Coordinates of C-alpha atoms in Angstrom, one line a residue:
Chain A
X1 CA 12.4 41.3 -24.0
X2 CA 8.7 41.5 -23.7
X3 CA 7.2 39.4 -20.9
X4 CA 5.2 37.5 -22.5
X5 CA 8.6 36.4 -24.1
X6 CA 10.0 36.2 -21.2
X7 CA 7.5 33.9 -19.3
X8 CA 7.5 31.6 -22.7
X9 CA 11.3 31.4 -22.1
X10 CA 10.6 30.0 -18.1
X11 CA 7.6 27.8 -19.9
X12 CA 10.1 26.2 -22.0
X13 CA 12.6 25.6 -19.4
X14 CA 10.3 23.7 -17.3
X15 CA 8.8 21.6 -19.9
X16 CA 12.6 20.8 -20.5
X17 CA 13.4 20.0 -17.1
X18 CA 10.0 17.9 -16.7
X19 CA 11.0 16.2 -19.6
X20 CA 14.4 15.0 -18.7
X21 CA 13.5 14.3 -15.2
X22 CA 10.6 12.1 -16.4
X23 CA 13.1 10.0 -19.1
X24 CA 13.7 7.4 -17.0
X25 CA 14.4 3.4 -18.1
X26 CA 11.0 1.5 -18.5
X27 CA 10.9 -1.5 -16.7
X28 CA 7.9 -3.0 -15.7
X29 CA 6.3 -0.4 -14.5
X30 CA 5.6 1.5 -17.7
X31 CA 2.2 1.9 -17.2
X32 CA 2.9 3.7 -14.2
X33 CA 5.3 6.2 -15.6
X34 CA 3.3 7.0 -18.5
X35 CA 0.0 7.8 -16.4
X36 CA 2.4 10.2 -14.3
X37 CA 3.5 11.8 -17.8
X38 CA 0.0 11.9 -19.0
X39 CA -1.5 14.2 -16.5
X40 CA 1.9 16.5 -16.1
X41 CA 2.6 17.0 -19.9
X42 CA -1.5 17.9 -19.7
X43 CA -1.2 21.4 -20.8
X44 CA -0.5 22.9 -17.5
X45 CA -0.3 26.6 -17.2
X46 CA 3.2 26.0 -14.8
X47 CA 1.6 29.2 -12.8
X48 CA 4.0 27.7 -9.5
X49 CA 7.1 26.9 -11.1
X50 CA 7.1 30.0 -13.3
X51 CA 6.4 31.9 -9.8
X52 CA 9.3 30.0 -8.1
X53 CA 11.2 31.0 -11.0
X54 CA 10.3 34.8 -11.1
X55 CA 10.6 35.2 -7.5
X56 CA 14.3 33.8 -7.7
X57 CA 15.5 36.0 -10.2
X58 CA 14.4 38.7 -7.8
X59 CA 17.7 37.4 -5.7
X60 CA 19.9 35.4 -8.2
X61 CA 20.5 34.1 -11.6
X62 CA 21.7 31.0 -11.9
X63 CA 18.1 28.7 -12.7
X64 CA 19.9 25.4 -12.6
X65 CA 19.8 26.3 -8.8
X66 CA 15.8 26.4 -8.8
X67 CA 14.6 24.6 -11.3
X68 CA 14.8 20.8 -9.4
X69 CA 12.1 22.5 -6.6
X70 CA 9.9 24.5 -9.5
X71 CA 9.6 21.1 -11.5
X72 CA 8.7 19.4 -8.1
X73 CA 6.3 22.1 -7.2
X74 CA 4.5 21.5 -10.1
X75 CA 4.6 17.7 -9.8
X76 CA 2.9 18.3 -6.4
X77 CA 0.4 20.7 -8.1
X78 CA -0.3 18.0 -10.8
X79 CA -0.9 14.7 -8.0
X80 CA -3.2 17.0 -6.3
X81 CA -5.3 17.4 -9.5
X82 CA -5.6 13.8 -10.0
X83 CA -6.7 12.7 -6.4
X84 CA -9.0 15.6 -6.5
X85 CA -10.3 14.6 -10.4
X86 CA -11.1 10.7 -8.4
X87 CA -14.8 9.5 -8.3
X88 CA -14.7 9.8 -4.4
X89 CA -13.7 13.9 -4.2
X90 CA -14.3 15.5 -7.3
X91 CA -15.4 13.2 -9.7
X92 CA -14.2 15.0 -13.2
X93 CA -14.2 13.3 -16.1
X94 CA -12.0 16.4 -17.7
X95 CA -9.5 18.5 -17.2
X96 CA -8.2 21.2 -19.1
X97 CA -10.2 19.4 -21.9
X98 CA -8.6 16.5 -21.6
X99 CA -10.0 13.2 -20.0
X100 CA -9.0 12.9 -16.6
X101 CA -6.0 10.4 -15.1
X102 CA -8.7 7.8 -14.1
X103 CA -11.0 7.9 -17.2
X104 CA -7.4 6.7 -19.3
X105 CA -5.6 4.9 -16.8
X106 CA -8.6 3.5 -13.8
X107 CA -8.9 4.6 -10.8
X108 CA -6.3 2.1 -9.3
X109 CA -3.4 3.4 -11.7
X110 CA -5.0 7.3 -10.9
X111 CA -3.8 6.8 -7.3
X112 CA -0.4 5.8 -8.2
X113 CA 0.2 8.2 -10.4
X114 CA -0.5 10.5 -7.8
X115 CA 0.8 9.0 -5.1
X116 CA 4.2 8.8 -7.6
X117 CA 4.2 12.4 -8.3
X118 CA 3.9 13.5 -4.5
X119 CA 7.1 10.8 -4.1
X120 CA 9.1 11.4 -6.9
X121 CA 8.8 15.6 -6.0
X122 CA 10.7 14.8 -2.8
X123 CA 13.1 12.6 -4.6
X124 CA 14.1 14.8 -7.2
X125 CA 14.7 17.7 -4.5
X126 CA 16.4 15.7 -2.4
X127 CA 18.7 14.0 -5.0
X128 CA 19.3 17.9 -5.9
X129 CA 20.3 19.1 -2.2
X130 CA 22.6 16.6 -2.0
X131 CA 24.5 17.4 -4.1
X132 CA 25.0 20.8 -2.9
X133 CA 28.5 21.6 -0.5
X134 CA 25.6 23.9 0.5
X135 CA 22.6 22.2 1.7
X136 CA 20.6 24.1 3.8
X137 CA 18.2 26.1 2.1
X138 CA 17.7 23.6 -0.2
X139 CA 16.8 21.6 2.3
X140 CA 15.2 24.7 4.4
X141 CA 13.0 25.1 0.7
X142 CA 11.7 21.1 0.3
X143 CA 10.6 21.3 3.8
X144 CA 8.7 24.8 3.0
X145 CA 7.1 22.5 0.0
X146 CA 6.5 19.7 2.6
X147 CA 4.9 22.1 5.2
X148 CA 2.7 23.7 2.4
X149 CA 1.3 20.8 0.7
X150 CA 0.9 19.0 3.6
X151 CA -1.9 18.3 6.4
X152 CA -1.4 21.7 7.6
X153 CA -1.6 22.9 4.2
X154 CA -3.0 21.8 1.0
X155 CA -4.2 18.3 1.9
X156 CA -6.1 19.9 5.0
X157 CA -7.8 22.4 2.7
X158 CA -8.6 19.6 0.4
X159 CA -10.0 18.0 3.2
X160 CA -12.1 20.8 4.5
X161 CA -13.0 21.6 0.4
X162 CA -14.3 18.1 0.1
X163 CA -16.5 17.9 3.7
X164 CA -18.2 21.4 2.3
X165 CA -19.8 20.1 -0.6
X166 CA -23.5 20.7 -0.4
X167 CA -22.8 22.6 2.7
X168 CA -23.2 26.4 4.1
X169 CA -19.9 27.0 5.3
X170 CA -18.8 30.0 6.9
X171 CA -16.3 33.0 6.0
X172 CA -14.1 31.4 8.0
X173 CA -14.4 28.2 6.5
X174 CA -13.9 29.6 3.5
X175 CA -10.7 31.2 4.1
X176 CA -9.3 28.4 5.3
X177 CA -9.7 26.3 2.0
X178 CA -8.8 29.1 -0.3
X179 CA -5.5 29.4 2.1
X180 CA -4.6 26.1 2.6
X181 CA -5.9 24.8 -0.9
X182 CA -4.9 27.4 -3.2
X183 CA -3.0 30.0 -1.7
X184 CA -0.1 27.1 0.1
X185 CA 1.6 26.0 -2.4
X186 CA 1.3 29.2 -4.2
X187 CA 3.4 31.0 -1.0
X188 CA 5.6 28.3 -1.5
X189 CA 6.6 28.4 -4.8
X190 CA 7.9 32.2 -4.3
X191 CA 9.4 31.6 -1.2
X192 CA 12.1 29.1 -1.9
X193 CA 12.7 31.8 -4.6
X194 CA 13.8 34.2 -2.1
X195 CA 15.4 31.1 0.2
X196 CA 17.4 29.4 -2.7
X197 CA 17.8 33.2 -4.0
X198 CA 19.6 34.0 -0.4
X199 CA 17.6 36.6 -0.5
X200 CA 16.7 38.1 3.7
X201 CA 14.4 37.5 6.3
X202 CA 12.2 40.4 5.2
X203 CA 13.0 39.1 1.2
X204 CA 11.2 35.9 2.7
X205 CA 8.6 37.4 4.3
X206 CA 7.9 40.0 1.5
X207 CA 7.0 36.5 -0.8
X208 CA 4.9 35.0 1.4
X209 CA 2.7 38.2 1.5
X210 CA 2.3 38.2 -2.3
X211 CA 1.7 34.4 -2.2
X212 CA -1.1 35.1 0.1
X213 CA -2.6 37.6 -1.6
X214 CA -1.8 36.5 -5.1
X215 CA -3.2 33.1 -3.9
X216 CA -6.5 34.0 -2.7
X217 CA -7.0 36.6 -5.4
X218 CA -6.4 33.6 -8.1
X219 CA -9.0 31.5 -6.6
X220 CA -11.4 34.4 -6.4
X221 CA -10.8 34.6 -10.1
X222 CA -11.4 31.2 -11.0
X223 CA -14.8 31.1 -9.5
X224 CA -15.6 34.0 -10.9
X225 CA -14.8 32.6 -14.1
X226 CA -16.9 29.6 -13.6
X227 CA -19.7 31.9 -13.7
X228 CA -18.8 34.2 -15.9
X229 CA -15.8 32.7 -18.4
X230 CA -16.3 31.1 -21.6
X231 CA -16.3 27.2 -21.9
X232 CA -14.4 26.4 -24.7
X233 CA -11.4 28.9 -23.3
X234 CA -11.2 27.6 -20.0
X235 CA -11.0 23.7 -21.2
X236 CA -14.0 22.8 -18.5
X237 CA -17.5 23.0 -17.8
X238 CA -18.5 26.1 -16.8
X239 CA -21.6 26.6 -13.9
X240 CA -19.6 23.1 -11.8
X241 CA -19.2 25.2 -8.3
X242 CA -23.0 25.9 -8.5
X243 CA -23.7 22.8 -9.7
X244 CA -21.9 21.2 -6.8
X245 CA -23.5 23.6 -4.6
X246 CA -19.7 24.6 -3.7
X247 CA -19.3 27.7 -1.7
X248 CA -17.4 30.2 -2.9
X249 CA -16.5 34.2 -2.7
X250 CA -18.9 35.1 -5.7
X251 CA -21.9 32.9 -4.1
X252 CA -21.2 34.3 -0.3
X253 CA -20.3 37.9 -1.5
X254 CA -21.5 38.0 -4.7
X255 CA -19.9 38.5 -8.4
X256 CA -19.4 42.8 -7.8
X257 CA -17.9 42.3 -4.3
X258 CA -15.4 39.7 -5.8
X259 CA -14.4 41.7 -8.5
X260 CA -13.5 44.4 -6.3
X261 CA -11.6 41.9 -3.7
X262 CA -9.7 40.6 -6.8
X263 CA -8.5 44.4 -7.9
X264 CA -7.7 44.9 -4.2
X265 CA -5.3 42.1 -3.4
X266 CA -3.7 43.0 -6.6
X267 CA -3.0 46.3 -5.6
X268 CA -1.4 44.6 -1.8
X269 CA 0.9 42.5 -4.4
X270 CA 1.8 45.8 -6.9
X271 CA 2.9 48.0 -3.3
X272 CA 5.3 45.0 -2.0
X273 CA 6.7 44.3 -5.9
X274 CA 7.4 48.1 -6.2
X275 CA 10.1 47.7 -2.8
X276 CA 12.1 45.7 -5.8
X277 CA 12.1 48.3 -8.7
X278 CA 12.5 47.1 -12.2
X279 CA 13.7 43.6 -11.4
X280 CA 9.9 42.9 -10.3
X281 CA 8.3 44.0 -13.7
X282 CA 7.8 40.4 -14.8
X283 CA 6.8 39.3 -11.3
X284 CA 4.1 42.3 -11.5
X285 CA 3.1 41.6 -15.2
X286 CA 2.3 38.2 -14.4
X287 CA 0.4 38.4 -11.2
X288 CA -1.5 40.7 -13.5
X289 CA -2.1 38.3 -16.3
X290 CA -3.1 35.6 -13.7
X291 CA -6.3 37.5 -11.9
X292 CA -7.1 39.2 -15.3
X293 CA -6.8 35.9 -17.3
X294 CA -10.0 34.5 -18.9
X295 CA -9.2 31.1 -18.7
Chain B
X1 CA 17.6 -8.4 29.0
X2 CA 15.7 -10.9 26.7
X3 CA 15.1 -9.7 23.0
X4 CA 11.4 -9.8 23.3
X5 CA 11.6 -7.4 26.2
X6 CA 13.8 -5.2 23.6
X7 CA 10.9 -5.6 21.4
X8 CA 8.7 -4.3 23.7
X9 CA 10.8 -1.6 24.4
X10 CA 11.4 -0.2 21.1
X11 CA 7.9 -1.0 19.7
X12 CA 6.9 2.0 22.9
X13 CA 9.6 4.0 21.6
X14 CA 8.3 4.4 18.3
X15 CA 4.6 4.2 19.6
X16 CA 5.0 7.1 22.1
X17 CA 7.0 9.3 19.3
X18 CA 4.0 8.7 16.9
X19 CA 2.0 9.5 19.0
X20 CA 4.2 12.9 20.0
X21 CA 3.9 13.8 16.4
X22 CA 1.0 13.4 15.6
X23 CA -0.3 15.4 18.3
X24 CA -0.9 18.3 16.4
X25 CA -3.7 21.4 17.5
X26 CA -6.8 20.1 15.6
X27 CA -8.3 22.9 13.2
X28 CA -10.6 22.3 10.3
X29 CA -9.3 19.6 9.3
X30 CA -9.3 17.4 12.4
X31 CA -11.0 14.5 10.5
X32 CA -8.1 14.3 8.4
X33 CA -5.7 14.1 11.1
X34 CA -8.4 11.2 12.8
X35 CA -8.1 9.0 9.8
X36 CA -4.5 9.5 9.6
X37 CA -4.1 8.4 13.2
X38 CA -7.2 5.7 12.8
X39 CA -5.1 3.7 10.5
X40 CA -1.3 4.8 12.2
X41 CA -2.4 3.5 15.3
X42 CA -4.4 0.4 14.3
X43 CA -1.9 -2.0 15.6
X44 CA 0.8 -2.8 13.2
X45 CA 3.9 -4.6 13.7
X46 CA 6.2 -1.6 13.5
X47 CA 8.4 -4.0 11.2
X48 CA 10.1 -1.5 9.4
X49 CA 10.6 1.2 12.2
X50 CA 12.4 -1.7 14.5
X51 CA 14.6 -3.0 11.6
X52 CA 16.2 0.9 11.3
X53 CA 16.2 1.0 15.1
X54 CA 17.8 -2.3 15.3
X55 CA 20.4 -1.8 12.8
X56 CA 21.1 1.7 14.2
X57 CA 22.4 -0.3 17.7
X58 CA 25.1 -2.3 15.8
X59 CA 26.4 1.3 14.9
X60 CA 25.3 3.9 17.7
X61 CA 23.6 4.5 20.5
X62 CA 21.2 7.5 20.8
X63 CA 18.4 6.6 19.5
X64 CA 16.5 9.9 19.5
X65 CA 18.6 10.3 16.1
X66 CA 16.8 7.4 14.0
X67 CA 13.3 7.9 15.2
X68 CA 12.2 10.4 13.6
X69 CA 12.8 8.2 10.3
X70 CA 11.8 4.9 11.9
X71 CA 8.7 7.4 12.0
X72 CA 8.7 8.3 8.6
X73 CA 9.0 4.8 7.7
X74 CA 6.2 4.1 9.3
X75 CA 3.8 6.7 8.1
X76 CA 4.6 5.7 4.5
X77 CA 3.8 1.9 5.0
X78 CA 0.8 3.0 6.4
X79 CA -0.6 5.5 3.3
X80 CA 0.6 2.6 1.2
X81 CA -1.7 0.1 3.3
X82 CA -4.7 3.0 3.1
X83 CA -4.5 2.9 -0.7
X84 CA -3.7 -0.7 -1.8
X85 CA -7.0 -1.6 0.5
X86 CA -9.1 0.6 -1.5
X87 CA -12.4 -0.7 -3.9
X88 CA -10.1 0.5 -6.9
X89 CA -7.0 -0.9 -5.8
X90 CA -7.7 -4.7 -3.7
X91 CA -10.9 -3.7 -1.8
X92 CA -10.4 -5.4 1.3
X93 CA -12.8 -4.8 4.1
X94 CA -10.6 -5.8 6.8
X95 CA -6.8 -5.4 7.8
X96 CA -5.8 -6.7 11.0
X97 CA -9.1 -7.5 12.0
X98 CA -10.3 -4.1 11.7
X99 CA -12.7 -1.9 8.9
X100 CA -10.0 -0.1 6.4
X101 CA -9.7 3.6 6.2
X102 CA -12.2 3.7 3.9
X103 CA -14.7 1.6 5.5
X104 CA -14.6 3.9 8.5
X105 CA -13.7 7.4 6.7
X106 CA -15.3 6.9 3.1
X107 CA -12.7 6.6 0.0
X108 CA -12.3 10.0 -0.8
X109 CA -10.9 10.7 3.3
X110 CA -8.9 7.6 2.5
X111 CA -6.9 9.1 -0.7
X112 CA -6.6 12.3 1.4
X113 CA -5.6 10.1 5.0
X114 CA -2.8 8.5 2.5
X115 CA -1.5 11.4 0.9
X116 CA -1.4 12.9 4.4
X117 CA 0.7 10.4 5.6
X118 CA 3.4 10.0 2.7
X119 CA 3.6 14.0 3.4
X120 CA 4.1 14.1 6.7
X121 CA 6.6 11.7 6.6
X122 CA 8.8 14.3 4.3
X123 CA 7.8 16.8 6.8
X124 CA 8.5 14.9 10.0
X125 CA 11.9 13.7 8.7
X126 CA 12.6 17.2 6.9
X127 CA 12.2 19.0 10.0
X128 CA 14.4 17.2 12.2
X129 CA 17.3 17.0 9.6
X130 CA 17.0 20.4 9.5
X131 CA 18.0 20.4 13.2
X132 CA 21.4 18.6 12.9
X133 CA 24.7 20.7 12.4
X134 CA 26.1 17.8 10.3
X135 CA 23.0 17.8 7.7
X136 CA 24.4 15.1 5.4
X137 CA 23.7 11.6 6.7
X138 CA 20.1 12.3 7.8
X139 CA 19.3 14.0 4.1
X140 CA 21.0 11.1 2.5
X141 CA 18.5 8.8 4.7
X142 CA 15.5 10.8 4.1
X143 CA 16.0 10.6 0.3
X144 CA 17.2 6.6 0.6
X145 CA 13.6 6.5 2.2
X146 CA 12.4 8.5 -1.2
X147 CA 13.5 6.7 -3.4
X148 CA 12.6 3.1 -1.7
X149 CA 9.1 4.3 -1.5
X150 CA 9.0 5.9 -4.9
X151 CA 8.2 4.9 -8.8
X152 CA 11.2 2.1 -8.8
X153 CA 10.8 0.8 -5.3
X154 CA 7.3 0.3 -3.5
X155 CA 5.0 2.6 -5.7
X156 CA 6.4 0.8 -9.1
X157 CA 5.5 -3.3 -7.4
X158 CA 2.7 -1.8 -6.4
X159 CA 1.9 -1.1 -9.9
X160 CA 3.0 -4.2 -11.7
X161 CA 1.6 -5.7 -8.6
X162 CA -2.3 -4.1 -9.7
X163 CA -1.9 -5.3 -13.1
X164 CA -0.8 -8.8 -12.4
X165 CA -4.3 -9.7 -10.4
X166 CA -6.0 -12.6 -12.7
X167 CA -2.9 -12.8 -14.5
X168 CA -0.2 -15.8 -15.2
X169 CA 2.7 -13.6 -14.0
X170 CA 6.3 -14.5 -14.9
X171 CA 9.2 -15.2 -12.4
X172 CA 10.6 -12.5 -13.2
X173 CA 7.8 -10.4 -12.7
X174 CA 7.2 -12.4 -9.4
X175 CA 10.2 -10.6 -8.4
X176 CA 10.4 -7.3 -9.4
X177 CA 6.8 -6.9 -7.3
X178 CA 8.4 -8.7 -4.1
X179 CA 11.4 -6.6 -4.3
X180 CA 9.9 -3.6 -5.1
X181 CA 6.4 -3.7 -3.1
X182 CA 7.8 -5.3 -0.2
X183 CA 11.5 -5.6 0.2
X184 CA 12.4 -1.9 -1.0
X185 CA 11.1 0.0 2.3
X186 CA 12.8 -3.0 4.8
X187 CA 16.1 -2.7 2.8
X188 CA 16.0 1.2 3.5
X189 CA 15.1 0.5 7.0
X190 CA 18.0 -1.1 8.1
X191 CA 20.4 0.7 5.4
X192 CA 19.5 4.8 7.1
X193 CA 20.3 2.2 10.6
X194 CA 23.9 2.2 9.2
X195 CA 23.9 5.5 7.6
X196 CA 22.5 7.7 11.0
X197 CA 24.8 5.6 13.0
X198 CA 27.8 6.6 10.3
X199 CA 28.6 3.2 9.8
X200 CA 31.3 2.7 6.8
X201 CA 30.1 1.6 3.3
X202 CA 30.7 -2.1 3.8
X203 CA 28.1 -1.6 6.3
X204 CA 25.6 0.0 4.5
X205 CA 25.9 -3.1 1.8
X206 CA 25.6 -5.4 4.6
X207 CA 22.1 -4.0 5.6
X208 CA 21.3 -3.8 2.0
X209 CA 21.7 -7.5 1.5
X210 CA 19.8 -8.1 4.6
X211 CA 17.0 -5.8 3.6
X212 CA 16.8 -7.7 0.1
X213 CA 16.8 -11.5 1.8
X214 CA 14.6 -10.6 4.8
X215 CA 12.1 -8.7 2.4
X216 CA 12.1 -11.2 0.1
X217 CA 11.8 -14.2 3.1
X218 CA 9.3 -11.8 4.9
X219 CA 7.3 -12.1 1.9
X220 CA 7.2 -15.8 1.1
X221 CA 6.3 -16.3 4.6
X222 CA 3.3 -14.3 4.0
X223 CA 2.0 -16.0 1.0
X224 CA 2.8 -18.9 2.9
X225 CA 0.4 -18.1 5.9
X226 CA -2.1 -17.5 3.1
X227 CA -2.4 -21.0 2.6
X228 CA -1.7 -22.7 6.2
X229 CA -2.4 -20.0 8.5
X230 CA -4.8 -19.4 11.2
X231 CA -7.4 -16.6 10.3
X232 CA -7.8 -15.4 13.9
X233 CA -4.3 -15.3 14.4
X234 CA -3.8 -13.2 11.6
X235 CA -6.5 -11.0 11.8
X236 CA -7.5 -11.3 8.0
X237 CA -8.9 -13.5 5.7
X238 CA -6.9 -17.0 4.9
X239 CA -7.0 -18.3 0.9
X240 CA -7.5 -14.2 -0.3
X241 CA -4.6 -14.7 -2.6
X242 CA -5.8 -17.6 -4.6
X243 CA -9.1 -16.0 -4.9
X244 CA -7.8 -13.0 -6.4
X245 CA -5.5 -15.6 -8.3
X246 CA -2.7 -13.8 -7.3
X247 CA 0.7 -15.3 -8.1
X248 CA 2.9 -15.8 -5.7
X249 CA 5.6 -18.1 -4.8
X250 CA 3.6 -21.0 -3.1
X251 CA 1.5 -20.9 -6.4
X252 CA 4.4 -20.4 -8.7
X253 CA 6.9 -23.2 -6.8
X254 CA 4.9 -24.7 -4.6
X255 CA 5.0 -25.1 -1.0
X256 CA 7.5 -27.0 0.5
X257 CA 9.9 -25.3 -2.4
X258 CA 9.1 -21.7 -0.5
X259 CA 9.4 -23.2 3.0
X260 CA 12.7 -24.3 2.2
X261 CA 13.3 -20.6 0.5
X262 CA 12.8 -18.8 3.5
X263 CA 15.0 -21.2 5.2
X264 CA 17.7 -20.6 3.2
X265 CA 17.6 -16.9 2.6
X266 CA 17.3 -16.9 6.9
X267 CA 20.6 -18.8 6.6
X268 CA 22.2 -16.0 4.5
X269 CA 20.6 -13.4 6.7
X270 CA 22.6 -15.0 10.1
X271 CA 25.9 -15.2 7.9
X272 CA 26.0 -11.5 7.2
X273 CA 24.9 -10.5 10.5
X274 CA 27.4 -13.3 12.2
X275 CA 30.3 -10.5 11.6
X276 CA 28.7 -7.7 13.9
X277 CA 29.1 -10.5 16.3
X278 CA 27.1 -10.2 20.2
X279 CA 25.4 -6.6 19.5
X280 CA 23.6 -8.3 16.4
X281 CA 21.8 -10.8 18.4
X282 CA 18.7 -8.7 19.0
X283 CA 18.4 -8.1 15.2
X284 CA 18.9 -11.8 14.5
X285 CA 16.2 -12.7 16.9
X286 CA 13.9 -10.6 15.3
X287 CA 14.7 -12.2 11.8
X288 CA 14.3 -15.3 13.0
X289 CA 11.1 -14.4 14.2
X290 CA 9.9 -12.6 11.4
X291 CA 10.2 -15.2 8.9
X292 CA 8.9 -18.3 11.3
X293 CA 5.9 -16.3 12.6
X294 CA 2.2 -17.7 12.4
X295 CA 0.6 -13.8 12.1

């Protein structure tokens, strides 16, 4: 099977998964539920749960086992966008050419809809773990997704991402958002791969090196992209970071040097994958795909 | 001892373990973590993490086992207080006599400071479960606390609660937001009380049917002190409801209708707690004193 085949196959699963986790009983507070379904039936690429995916099937095969913390990776992934898409951080009107959460719904509705989708991530995992006569890297994996999107993690790069607008940061500074914002929940999604997977301490530790890299190497690509890409494939304006006076690797390094870093840290994730042989060829496909995409 | 000295004493318990927690090495994001603890430590009532401290006692005795989730508790009433009192959701200046989060911090600090908080609470709670040789209970708790919070408990009356402003709700609806918005995070208070301390199941249902009357009662009396309350007592503006036309159950029955209500849910509340017998007095003190308060 090709991988493109292959990563259509995880796609589908997902969406399936999304789907019947998101069927619930309307009661009064339809509205609610069908802002939440709005923005995660968006057209999402599912780059972490696809990741979570691929990185299990490193270690194991039975999906049912991962799917519960892919779907509520991507839920996480999917809140995120719609706080940061809100008049007071980002102020989008679209996303993946589609209106934002708060031009359909109002702002009001926006923030419950993501404050839902953070919830209802913990409450699917949890209502998953439990039912395990095994429950501890289950529960070992949720609080990996907890750490990374959290304070420490993608909220504190948010935080940092939002206090830099029309600001000079420094290298540093930028590190830490494109680590914490990006490159988090990335590292998580293919660690509870390897956790859930039983895979070793160095299995573990392996994952979050290619999170890291992959991560940081994705971000790089996206704003290169917003310089360089073409509108009407990536779904958004392009020329925003500039706009916005954002700081990012293109604008501190310039485009050249971030081509190069991109190629680079895709050579650091090719030498870890190779330690897994032909199991890793999707894994290694995709992470190719994703810093050579054009959208 | 008298109960108000228990008060005391648990209200520094769960003060000084905030305050433990939250104590974290301040990198980048430290404005985060100061809007976080601007709001956390802005003098609220610690209702919800003294109702799972005092149903604990009836069941067990070290404490250091429920107060990492009285915590959580905590931290998740707070976010929700950060959002609701934003421009888009009921723009308040002013909660206990204090600028909001996003008075102080701007609005888009405010979504962050929220999410922060709901997160951390995962992460607090995920990280001492973690801990415990016998995982169960304390999982069990932390997604009881999930779900309570989540799209069909707090986050779905919050909802139905946004889109009832300026509108002729009916009783029904009246409901569903008081049991969702309000009584959903006190009933899973003083249920994780029963199921940390390993009380039985008939236990558990008993703190569940005191959750549901002593949210419900805790409510009224608020709408109640809406109307006849003393502003500098309560720190916030008197007669907000009616100008946000807000239904409630003074507007919908009438007043001496609800002050006879909380009366006789506080009569159900002493029968259930009546068979714990002496060890339930602190709890029913603090009933009592929750539903006949002036603030």
């Amino acid at each position: 099977m090709s991988w493109k085949n292959e990563l259509t196959q995880y796609m589908e699963l997902i969406n399936k998964h999304l789907d019947q986790v998101m069927n619930m009983e309307k009661e009064e507070n339809y509205i609610l539920i069908d802002s939440m379904k709005y923005s995660l039936f968006a057209g999402g690429k599912r780059l972490r749960p696809v990741l979570a995916l691929a990185s299990y099937q490193l270690f194991a095969n039975d999906l049912n086992n991962i799917l519960p913390y892919a779907c509520g990776l991507e839920m996480i992934h999917t809140y995120s966008l719609i706080h940061d898409d809100l008049p007071a951080m980002d102020n989008d009107d679209y996303r993946r050419g589609k209106l934002t959460n708060h031009k359909v719904f109002g702002e009001g509705i926006a923030v419950l809809a993501g404050d839902g989708l953070l919830n209802h991530s913990f409450e699917l995992m949890l209502g998953h773990a439990l039912t395990q006569p095994q429950m501890e890297p289950y529960v070992r994996s949720i609080y990996e997704i907890a750490k990374a999107a959290g304070i420490q993690g993608m909220i504190g790069g948010q935080t940092v991402d939002l206090q830099s607008e029309n600001v000079k940061v420094s290298a540093e500074t930028l590190n830490y958002i494109h680590l914490k914002k990006t490159a988090a929940l990335i590292i998580a999604s293919l660690k509870i791969g390897a956790i859930i997977g039983n895979g070793n301490k160095e299995d573990i530790n392996n994952m979050e090196l290619i999170g890291k890299n992959l991560g940081l190497a994705f971000q790089i690509q996206d704003d290169i992209l917003d310089i360089i890409g073409d509108q009407s494939k990536l779904g958004k304006d392009v020329g925003s970071d500039q706009e916005k006076n954002k700081s990012t690797y293109p604008s501190m390094y310039g485009l050249d040097f971030s081509i190069n870093k991109v190629k680079e840290l895709t050579n650091s994730i090719y030498d870890t994958l190779n330690k897994y042989g032909e199991k890793a060829i999707f894994l290694k496909e995709l992470c190719n795909y994703l810093v050579d995409r054009e959208y």
